[in-house]
Short mmCIF file of C-alpha atoms and ligand atoms in Angstrom, two decimals:
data_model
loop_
_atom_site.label_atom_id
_atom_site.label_comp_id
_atom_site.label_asym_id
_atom_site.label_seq_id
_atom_site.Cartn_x
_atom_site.Cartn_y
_atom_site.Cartn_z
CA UNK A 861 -61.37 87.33 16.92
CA UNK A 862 -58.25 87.36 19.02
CA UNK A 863 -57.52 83.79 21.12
CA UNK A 864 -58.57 85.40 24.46
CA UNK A 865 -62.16 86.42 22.40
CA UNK A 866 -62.51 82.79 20.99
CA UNK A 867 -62.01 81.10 24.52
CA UNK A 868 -64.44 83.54 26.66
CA UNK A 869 -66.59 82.88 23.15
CA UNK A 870 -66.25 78.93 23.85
CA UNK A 871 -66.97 79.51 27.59
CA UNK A 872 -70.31 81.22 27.49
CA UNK A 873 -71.13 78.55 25.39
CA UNK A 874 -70.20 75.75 27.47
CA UNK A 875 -72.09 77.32 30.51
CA UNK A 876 -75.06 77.90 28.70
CA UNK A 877 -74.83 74.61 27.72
CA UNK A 878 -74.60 73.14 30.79
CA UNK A 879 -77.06 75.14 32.17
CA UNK A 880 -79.62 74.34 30.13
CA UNK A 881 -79.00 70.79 30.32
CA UNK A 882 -79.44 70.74 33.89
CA UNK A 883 -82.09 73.48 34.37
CA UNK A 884 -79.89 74.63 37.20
CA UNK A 885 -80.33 78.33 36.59
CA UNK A 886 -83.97 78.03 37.03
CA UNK A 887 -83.75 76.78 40.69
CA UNK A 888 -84.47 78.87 43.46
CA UNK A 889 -81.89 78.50 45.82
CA UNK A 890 -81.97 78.01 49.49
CA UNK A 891 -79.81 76.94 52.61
CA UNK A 892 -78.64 74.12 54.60
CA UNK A 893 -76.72 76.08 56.98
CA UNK A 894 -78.34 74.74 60.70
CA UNK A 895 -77.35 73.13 63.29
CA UNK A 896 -80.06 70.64 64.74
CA UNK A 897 -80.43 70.24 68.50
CA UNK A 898 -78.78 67.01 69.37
CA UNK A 899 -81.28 66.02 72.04
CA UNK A 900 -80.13 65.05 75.52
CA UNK A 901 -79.27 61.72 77.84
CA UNK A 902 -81.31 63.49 80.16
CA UNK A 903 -83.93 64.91 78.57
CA UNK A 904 -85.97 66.06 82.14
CA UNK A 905 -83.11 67.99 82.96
CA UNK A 906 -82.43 69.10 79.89
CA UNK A 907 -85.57 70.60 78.25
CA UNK A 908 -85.52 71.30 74.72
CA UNK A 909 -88.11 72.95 72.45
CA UNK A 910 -90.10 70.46 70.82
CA UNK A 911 -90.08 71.51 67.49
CA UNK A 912 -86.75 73.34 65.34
CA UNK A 913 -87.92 75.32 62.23
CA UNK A 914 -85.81 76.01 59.95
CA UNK A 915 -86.24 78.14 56.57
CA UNK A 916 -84.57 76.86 53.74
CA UNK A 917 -85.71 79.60 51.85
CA UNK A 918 -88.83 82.08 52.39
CA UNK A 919 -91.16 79.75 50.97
CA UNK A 920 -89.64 76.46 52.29
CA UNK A 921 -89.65 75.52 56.01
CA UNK A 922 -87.73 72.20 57.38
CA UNK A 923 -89.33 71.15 60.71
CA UNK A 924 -87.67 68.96 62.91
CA UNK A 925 -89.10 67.12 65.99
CA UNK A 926 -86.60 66.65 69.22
CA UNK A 927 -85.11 64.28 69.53
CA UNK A 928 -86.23 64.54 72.97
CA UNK A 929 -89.49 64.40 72.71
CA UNK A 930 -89.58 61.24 70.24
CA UNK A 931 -86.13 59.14 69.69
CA UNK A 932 -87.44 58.77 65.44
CA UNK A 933 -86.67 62.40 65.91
CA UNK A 934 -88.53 63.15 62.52
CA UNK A 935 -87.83 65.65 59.92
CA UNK A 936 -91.12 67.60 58.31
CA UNK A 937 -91.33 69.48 55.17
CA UNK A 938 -93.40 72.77 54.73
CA UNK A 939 -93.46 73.93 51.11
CA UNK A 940 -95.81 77.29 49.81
CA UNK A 941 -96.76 77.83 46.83
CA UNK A 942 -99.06 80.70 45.53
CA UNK A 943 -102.45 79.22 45.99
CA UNK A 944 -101.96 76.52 49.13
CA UNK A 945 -98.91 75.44 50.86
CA UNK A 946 -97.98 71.63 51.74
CA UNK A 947 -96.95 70.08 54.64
CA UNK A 948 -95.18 66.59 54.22
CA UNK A 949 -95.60 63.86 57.11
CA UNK A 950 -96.92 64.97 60.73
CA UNK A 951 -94.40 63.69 62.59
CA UNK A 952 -94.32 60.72 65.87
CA UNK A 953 -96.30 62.98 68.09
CA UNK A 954 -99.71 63.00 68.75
CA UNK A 955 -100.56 65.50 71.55
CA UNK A 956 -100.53 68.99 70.79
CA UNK A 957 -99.65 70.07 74.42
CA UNK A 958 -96.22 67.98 74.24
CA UNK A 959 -95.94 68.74 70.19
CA UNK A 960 -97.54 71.73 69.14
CA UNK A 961 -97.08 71.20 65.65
CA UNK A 962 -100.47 72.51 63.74
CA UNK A 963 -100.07 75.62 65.64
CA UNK A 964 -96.13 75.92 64.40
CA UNK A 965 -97.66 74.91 60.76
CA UNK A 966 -100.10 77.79 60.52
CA UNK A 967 -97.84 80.40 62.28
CA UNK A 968 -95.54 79.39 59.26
CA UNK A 969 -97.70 80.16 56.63
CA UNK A 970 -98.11 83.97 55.33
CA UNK A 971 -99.89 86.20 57.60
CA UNK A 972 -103.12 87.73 57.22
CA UNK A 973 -106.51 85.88 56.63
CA UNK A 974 -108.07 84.54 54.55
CA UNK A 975 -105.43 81.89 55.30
CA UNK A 976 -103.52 79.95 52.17
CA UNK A 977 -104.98 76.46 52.27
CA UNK A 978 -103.47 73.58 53.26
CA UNK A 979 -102.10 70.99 52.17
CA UNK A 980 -101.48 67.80 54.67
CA UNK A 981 -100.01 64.47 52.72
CA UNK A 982 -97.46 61.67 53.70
CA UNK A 983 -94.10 59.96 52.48
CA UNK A 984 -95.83 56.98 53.92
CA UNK A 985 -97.80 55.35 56.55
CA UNK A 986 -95.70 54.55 59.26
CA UNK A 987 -96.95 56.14 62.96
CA UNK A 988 -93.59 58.39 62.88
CA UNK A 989 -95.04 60.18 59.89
CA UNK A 990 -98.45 60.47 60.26
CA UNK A 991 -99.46 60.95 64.66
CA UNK A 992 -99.62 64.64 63.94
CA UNK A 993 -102.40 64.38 61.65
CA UNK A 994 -105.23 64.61 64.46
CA UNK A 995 -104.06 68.20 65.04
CA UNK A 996 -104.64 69.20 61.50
CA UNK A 997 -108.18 67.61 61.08
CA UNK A 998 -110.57 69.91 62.59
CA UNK A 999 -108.67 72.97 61.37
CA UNK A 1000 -110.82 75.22 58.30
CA UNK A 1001 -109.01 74.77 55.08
CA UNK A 1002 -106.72 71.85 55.89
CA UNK A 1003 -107.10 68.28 53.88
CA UNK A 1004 -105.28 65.71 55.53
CA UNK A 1005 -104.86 63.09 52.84
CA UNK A 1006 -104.86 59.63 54.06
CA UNK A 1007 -101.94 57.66 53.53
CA UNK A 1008 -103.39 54.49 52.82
CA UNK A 1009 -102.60 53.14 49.25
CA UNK A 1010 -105.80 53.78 47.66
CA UNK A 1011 -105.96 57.53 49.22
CA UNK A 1012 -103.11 58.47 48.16
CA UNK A 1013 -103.77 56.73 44.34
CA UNK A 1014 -106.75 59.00 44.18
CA UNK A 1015 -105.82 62.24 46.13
CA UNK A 1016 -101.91 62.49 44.48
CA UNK A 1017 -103.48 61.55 41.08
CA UNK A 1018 -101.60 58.34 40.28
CA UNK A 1019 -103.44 56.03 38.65
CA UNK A 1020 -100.72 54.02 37.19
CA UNK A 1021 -99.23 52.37 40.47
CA UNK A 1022 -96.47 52.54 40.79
CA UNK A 1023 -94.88 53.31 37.59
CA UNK A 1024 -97.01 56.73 37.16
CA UNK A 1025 -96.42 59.80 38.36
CA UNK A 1026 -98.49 62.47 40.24
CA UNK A 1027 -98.70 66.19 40.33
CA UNK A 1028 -99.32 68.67 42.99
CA UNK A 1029 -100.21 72.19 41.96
CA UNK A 1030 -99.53 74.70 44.86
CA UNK A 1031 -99.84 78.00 42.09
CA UNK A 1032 -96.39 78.50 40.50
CA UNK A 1033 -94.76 75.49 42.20
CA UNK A 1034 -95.49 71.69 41.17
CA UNK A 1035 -93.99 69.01 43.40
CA UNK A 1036 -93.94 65.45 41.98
CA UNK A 1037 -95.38 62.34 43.43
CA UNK A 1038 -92.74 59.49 43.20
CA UNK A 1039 -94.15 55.86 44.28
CA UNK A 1040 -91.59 54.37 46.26
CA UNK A 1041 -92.73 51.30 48.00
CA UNK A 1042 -90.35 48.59 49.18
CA UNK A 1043 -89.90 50.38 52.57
CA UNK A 1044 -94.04 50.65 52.91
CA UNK A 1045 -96.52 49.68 50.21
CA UNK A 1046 -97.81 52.86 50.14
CA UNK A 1047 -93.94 54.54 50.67
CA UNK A 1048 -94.34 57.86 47.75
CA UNK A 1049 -91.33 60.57 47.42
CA UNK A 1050 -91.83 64.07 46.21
CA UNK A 1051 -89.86 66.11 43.99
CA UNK A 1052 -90.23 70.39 43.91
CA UNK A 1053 -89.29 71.60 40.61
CA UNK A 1054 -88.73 75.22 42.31
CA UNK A 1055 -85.68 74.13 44.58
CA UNK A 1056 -84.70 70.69 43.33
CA UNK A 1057 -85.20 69.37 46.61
CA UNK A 1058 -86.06 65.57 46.65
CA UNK A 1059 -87.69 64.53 49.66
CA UNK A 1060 -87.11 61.08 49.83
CA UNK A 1061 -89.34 59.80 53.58
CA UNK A 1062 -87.39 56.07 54.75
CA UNK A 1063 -86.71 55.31 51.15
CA UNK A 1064 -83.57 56.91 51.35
CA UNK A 1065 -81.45 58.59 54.34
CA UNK A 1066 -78.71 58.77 56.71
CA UNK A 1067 -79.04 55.54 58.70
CA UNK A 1068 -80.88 52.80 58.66
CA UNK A 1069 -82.52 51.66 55.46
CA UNK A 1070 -85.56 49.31 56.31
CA UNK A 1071 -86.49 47.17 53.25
CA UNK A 1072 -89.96 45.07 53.53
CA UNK A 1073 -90.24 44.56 50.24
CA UNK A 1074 -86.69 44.13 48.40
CA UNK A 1075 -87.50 43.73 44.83
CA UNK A 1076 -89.92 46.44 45.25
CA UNK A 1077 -87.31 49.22 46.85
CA UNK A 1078 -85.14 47.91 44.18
CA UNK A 1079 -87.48 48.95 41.53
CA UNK A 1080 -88.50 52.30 42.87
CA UNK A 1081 -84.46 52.84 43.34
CA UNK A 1082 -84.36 52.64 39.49
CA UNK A 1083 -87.79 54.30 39.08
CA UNK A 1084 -86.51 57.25 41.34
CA UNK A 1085 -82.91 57.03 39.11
CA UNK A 1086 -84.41 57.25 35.90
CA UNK A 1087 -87.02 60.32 37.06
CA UNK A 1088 -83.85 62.35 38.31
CA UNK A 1089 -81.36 61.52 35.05
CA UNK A 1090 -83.24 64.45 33.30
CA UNK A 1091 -84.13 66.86 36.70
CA UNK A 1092 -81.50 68.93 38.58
CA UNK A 1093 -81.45 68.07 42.44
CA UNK A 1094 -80.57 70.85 44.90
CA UNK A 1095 -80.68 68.19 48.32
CA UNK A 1096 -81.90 64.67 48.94
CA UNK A 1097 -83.70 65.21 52.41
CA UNK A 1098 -85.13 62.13 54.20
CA UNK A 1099 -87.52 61.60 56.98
CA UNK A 1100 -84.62 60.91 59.56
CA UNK A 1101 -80.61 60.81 60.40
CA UNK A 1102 -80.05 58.22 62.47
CA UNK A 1103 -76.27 58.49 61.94
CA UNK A 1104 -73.18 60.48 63.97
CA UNK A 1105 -70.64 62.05 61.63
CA UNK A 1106 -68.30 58.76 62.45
CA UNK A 1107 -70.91 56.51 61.26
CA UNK A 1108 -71.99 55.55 64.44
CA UNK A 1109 -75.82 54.23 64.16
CA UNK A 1110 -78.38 56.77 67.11
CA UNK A 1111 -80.28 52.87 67.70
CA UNK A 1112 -83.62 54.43 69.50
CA UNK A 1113 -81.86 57.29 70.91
CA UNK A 1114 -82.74 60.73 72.19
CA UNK A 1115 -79.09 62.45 72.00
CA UNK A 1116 -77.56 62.46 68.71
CA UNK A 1117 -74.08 63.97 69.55
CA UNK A 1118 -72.16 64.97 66.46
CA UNK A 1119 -75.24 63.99 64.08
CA UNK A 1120 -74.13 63.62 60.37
CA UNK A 1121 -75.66 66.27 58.22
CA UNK A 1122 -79.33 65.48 56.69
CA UNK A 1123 -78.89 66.50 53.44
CA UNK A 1124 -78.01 63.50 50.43
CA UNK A 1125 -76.88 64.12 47.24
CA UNK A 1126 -77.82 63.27 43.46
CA UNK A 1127 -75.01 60.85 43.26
CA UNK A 1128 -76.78 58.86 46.65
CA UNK A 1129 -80.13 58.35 44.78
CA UNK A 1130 -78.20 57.62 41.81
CA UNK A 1131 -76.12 55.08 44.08
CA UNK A 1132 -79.32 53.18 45.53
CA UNK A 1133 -80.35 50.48 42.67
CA UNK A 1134 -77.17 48.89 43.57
CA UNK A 1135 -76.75 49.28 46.94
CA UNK A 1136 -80.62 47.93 47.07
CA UNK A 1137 -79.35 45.00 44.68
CA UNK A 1138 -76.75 43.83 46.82
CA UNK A 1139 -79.08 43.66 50.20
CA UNK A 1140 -79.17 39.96 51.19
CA UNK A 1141 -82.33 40.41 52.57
CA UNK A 1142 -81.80 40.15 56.36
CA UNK A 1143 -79.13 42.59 57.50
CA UNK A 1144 -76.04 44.30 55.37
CA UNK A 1145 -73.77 47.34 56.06
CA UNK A 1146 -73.21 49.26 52.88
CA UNK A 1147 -71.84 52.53 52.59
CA UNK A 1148 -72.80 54.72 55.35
CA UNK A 1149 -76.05 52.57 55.02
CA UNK A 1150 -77.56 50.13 57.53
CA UNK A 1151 -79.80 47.78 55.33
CA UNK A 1152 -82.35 45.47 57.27
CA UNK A 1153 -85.07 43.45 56.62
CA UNK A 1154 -87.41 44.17 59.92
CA UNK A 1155 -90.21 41.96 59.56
CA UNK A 1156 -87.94 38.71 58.58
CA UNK A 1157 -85.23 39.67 61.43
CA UNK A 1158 -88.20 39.69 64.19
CA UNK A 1159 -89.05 36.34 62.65
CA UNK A 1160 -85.91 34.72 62.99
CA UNK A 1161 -85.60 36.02 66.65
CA UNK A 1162 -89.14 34.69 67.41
CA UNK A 1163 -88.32 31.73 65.69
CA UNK A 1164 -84.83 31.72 67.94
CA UNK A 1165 -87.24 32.30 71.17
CA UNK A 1166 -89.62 29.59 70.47
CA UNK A 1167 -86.93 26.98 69.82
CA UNK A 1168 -84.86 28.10 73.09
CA UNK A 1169 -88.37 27.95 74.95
CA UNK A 1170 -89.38 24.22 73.40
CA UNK A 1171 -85.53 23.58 74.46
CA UNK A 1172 -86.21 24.89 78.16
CA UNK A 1173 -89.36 22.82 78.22
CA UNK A 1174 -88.05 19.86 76.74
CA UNK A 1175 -85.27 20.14 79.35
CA UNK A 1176 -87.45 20.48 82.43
CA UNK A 1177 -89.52 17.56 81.36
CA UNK A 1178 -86.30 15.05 81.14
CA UNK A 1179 -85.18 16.52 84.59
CA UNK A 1180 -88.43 15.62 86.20
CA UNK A 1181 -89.24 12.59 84.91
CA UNK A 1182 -85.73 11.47 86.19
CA UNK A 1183 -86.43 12.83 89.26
CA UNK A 1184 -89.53 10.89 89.75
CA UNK A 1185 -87.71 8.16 88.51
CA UNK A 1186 -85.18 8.09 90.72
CA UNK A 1187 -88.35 8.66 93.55
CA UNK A 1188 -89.75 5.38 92.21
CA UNK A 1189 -86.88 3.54 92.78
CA UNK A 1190 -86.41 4.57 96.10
CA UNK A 1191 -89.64 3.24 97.24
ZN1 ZN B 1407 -91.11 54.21 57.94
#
């Protein structure tokens, strides 16, 4: 075999090698070329729709609510498989006149009747994911799964909290149930072995990273670390970007000029344990990340406002009683 032979030889070798260590050839492939609408300053004079689809790929739909219409600005994930399709978190809107968002849903899914079942579940139980799920209730062939812990124990078939690992079958596509707490007790992440997308809720996205429980997000960070070492990943796609492309944080906002792209990468997941590690437990910058602690910084503030207010009162109380003092004395 001549030297050019041995090296193309060595090549194929290498690339089937690599393929099938990564299972990368068996993805099916999709894209993240869009451009989300950025929302507005002035939102009545600037209408926008309320909801931006986007198809990743015929099967797979990315919703996204306006930021407009709620400042969390949610993303939603629409997944079909042959037997029922499944729609992950219902977004920060309740009213289906201001957020039409069942009727989007069931437009998505492939025409004709009967209709594919659906699926409805949650990356956790936060308002922002789950105000849509009214819309969804009363519709034929729709379970909403709750996303309280137990619910979604027994409906995403993890008994072994939160260590195990569930399975949902949609016919020719499984998607993985990751438990993820540490942002929410009940926090899960879901993996599609079709695409390789990882769909990661709060536990992991472009902004701020809101820890309740630290030594539980740290553990899921490794959980999530060690389930990916063996398992391609196309995107990481959270629940939110709350970040401009300068690393400027959207605090509450319903214009996100020059948002950052939502996509993350294998190497972010694979990044978390020790950014998660290195969280002080109130409020750290790290990376492009915004870490917080929530529940303990409205604590301290409270605590703040209490002692300023026994200060105030404390205050007024020495002023008067020199005042009547000084009342006395004139008598
Ligand atoms: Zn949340």
């Amino acid at each position: 075999m001549s030297d050019r032979g041995r090296r193309l030889g060595l090549t194929v070798v290498l690339v089937a090698c690599a393929v099938l260590s990564t299972g990368h050839a068996q993805l099916v492939p999709g894209t993240m070329d869009v451009h989300w609408n950025s929302g507005s300053e002035d939102c009545v004079n600037n209408p926008q729709p309320a909801i931006q689809v986007h198809r990743y790929n015929p099967q797979t739909f990315i919703l996204r609510q306006n930021p407009c219409a709620t400042y969390e600005a949610p993303f939603l994930y629409l997944l079909v498989g042959k037997n029922r399709a499944l729609l992950i978190d219902t977004g920060a809107v309740a009213d289906a006149k201001a957020m039409p968002l069942a009727e989007k849903v069931i437009s998505l899914l492939p025409g004709g009747e009967p209709r594919l079942p659906l699926m409805v579940v949650h990356t956790h139980g936060h308002l922002d994911h789950r105000s849509g799920d009214e819309q969804f209730r009363s519709l034929p062939n729709v379970e909403v799964v709750a996303a309280d812990l137990e619910s979604v124990k027994s409906r995403l078939g993890i008994a072994d909290w939160p260590d195990g690992i569930g399975q949902i079958d949609l016919g020719d596509r499984v998607i993985d149930v990751i438990p993820t707490p540490g942002h929410h007790r009940a926090h899960v992440a879901y993996y599609d072995r079709q695409t390789g997308l990882f769909f990661s809720g709060d536990f992991l996205l472009p902004g701020r990273l809101l820890i309740e429980d630290r030594e539980a997000a740290l553990a899921s960070a490794r959980r999530v670390a060690a389930f990916i070492a063996e398992r391609p990943i196309s995107h990481v796609l959270g629940a939110h970007v709350e970040l401009s492309e300068s690393g400027d944080v959207f605090w509450g906002s319903t214009w996100h000029p020059r948002e950052r792209p939502l996509q993350l990468a294998r190497k972010d997941l694979l990044a978390l344990p020790e950014i998660v590690n290195g969280f002080n437990g109130f409020y750290s910058r790290r990376g492009i990340y915004v870490l917080m602690n929530q529940n303990r910084i409205l604590l301290l503030l409270g605590v703040g406002a209490l002692l300023l207010l026994g200060t105030v009162v404390w205050l007024i109380r020495a002023l008067w009683r020199r005042l009547r003092r000084g009342v006395s004395h004139g008598v």
